[in-house]
mmCIF file of C-alpha atoms in Angstrom:
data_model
loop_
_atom_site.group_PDB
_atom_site.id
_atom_site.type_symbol
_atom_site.label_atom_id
_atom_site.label_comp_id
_atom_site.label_asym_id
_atom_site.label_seq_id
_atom_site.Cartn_x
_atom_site.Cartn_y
_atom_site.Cartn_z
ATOM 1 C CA UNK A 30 52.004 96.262 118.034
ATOM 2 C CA UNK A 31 53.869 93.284 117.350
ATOM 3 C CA UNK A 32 53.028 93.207 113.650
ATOM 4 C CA UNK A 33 54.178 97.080 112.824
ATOM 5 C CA UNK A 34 57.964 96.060 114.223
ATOM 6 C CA UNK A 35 58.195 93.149 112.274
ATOM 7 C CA UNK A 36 57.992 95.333 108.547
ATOM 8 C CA UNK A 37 60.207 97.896 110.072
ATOM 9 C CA UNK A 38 63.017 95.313 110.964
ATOM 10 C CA UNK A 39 62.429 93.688 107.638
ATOM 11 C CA UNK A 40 63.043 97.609 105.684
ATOM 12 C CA UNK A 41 66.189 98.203 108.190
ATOM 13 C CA UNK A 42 67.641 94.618 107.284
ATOM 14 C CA UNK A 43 67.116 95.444 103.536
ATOM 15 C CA UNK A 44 68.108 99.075 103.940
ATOM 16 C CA UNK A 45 71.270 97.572 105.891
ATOM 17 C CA UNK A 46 71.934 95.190 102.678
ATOM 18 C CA UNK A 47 71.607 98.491 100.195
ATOM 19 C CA UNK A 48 74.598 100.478 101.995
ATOM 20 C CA UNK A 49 76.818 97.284 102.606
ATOM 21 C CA UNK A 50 76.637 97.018 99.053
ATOM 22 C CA UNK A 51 77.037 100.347 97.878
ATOM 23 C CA UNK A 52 79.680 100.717 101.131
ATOM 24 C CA UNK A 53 82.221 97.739 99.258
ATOM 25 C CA UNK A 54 81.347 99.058 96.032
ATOM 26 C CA UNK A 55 79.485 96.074 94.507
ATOM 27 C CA UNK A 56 78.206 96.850 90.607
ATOM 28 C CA UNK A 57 74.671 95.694 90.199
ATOM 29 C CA UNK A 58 73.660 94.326 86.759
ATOM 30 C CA UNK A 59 70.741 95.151 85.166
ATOM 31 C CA UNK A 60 69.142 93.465 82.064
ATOM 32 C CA UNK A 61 70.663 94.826 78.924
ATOM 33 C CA UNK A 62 73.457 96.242 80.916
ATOM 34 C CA UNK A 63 76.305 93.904 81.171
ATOM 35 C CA UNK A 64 78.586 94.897 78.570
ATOM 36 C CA UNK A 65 78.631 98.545 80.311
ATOM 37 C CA UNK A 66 78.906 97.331 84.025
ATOM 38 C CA UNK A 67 81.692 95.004 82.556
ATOM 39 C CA UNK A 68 83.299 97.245 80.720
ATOM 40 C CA UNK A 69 83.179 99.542 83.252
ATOM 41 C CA UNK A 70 84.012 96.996 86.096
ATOM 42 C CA UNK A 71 87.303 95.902 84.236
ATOM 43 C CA UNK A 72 88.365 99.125 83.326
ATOM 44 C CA UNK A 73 88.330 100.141 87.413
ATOM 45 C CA UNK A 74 89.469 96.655 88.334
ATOM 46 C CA UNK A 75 92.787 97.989 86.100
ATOM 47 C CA UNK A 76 93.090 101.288 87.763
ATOM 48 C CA UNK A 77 93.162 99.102 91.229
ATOM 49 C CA UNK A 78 95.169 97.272 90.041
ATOM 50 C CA UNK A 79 97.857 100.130 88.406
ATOM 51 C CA UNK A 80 96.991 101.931 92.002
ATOM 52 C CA UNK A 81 98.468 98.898 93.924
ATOM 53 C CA UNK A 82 101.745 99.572 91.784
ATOM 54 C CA UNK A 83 102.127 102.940 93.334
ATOM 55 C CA UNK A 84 105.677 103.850 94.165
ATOM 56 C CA UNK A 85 107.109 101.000 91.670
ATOM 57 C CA UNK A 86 110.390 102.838 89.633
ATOM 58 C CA UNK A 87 109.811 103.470 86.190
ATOM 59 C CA UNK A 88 111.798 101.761 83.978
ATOM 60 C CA UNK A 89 112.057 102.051 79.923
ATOM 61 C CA UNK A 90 110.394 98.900 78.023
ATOM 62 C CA UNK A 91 109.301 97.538 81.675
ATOM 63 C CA UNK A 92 106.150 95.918 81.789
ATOM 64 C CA UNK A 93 106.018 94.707 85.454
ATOM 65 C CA UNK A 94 105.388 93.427 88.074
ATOM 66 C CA UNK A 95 108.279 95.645 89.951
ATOM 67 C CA UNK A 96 109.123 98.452 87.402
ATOM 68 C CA UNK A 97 106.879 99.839 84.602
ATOM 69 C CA UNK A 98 106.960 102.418 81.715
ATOM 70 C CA UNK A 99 104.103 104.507 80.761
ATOM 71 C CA UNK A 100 102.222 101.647 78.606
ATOM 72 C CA UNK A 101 104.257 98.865 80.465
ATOM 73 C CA UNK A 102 101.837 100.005 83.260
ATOM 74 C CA UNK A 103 98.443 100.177 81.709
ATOM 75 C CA UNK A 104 99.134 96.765 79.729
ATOM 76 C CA UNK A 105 99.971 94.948 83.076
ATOM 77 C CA UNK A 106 96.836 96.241 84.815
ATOM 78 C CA UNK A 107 94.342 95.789 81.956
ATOM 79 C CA UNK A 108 96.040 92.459 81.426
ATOM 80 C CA UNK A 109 95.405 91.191 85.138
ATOM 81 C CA UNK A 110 91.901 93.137 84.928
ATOM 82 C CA UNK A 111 91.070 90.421 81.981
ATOM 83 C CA UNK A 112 91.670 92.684 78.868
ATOM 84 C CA UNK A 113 94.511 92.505 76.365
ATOM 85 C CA UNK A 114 96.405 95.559 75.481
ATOM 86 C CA UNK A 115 98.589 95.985 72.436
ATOM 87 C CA UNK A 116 102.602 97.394 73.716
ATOM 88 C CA UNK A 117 102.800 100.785 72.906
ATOM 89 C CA UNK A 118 101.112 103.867 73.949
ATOM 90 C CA UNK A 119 100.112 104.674 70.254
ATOM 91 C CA UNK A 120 99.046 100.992 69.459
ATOM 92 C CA UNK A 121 96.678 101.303 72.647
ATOM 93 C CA UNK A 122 94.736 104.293 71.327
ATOM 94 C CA UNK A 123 94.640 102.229 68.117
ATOM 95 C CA UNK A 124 92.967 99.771 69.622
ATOM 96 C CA UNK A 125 90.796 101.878 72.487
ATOM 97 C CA UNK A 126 87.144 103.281 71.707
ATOM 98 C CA UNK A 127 88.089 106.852 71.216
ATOM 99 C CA UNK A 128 85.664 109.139 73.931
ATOM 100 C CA UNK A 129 85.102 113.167 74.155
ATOM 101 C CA UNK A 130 86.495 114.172 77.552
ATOM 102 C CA UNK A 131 82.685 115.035 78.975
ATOM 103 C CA UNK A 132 82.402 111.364 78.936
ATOM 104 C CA UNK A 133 85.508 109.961 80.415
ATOM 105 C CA UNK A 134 85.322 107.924 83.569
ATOM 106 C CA UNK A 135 87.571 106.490 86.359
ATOM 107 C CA UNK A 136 89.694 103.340 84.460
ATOM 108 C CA UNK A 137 89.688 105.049 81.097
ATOM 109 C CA UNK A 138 92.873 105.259 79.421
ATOM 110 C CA UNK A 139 94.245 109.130 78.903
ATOM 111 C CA UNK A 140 96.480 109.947 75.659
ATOM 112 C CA UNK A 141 98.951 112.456 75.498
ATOM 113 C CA UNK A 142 100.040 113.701 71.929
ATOM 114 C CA UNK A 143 101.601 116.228 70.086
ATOM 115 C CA UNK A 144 100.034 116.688 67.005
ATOM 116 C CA UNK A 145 99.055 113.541 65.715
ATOM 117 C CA UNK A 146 101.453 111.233 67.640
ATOM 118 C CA UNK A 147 100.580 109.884 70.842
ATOM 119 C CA UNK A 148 103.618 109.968 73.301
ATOM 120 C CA UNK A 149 102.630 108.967 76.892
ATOM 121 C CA UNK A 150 99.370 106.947 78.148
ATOM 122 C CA UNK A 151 98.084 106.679 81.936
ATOM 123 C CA UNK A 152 94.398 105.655 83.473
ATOM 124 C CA UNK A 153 92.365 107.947 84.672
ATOM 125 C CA UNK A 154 91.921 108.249 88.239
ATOM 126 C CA UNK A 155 88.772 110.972 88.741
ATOM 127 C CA UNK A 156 88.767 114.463 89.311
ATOM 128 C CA UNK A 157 91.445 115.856 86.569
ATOM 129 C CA UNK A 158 94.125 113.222 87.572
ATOM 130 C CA UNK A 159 95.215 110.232 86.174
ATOM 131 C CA UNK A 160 97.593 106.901 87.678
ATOM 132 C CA UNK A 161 101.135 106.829 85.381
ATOM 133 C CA UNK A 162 104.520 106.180 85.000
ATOM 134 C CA UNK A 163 105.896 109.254 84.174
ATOM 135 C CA UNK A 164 109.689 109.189 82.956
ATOM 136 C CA UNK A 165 113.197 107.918 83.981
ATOM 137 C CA UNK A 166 113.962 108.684 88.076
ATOM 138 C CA UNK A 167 110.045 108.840 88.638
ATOM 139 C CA UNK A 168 108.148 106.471 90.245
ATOM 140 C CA UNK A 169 104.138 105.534 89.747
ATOM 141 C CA UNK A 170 101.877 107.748 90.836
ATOM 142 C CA UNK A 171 98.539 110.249 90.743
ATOM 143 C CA UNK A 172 99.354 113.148 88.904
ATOM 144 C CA UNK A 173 96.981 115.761 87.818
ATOM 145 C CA UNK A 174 96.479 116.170 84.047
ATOM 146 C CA UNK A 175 98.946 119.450 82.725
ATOM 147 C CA UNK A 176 97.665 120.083 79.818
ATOM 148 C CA UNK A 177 94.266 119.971 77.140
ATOM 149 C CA UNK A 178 96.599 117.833 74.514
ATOM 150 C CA UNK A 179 95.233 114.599 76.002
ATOM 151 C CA UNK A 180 92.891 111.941 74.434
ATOM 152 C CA UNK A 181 90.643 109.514 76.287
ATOM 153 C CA UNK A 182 90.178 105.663 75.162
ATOM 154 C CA UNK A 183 87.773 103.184 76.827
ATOM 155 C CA UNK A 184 88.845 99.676 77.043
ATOM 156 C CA UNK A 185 86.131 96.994 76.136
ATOM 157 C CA UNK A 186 83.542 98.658 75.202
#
């Protein structure tokens, strides 16, 4: 009897390890997968990051820590995530690996444009909403996306 509780409190303790990972959100590597999981892990370290800004003023040209314009925001995060950004909201879908919108994920950067010209950037934050700095008297914040004129970028991919 002894030796059939033994494997059971083995699986529990190993069952116990799978959902305290997946509970604190810990990214497993595979082989072959690291660029991805890294990718992916600094592009949602940046939306943490932006998300821990909430509330700061925006400000024109501001690029942090207390007040941040549209791209002030998403170069501050991505730059304490560990990626480099270029300034401007245009110059950041330059440099971004352009991605249809059925394969956008949480930490992927979301262009707004009219035409051609990209205007306004913020991360995306899941479920049709993105984190931004939206214009003078606003603060940062979730805000769902208003229109289709949007583009999505991944960083470091």
């Amino acid at each position: 009897m002894g030796a059939h509780k033994r494997p059971a409190r083995l699986s529990k303790a190993k069952a116990a390890s799978a959902l305290t990972l997946a509970a604190v959100g810990v990214t497993v590597l595979t082989p072959g997968g690291a660029s991805k999981a890294e990718a992916a892990s600094v592009s949602v370290r940046a939306l943490q990051i932006a998300a821990s800004k909430q509330g700061s003023p925006y400000q024109w040209g501001a690029t942090g820590p207390y007040s941040f314009d549209c791209s002030g925001l998403t170069l501050y995060s991505f730059k304490r995530a560990g990626k480099q950004l270029p300034r401007t909201a245009a110059a950041q879908y330059n440099r971004s690996h352009h991605i249809p919108r059925s394969a956008r994920e949480r930490g992927d950067l979301v262009f707004f444009h009219s035409g051609r010209g990209v205007y306004h950037v913020g991360i995306y934050a899941g479920n049709g909403k993105i984190l931004h700095a939206p214009k003078t008297g606003s603060v940062v914040r979730y805000e769902r996306i208003w229109t289709n004129s949007v583009w999505y970028g991944r960083v470091g991919d």
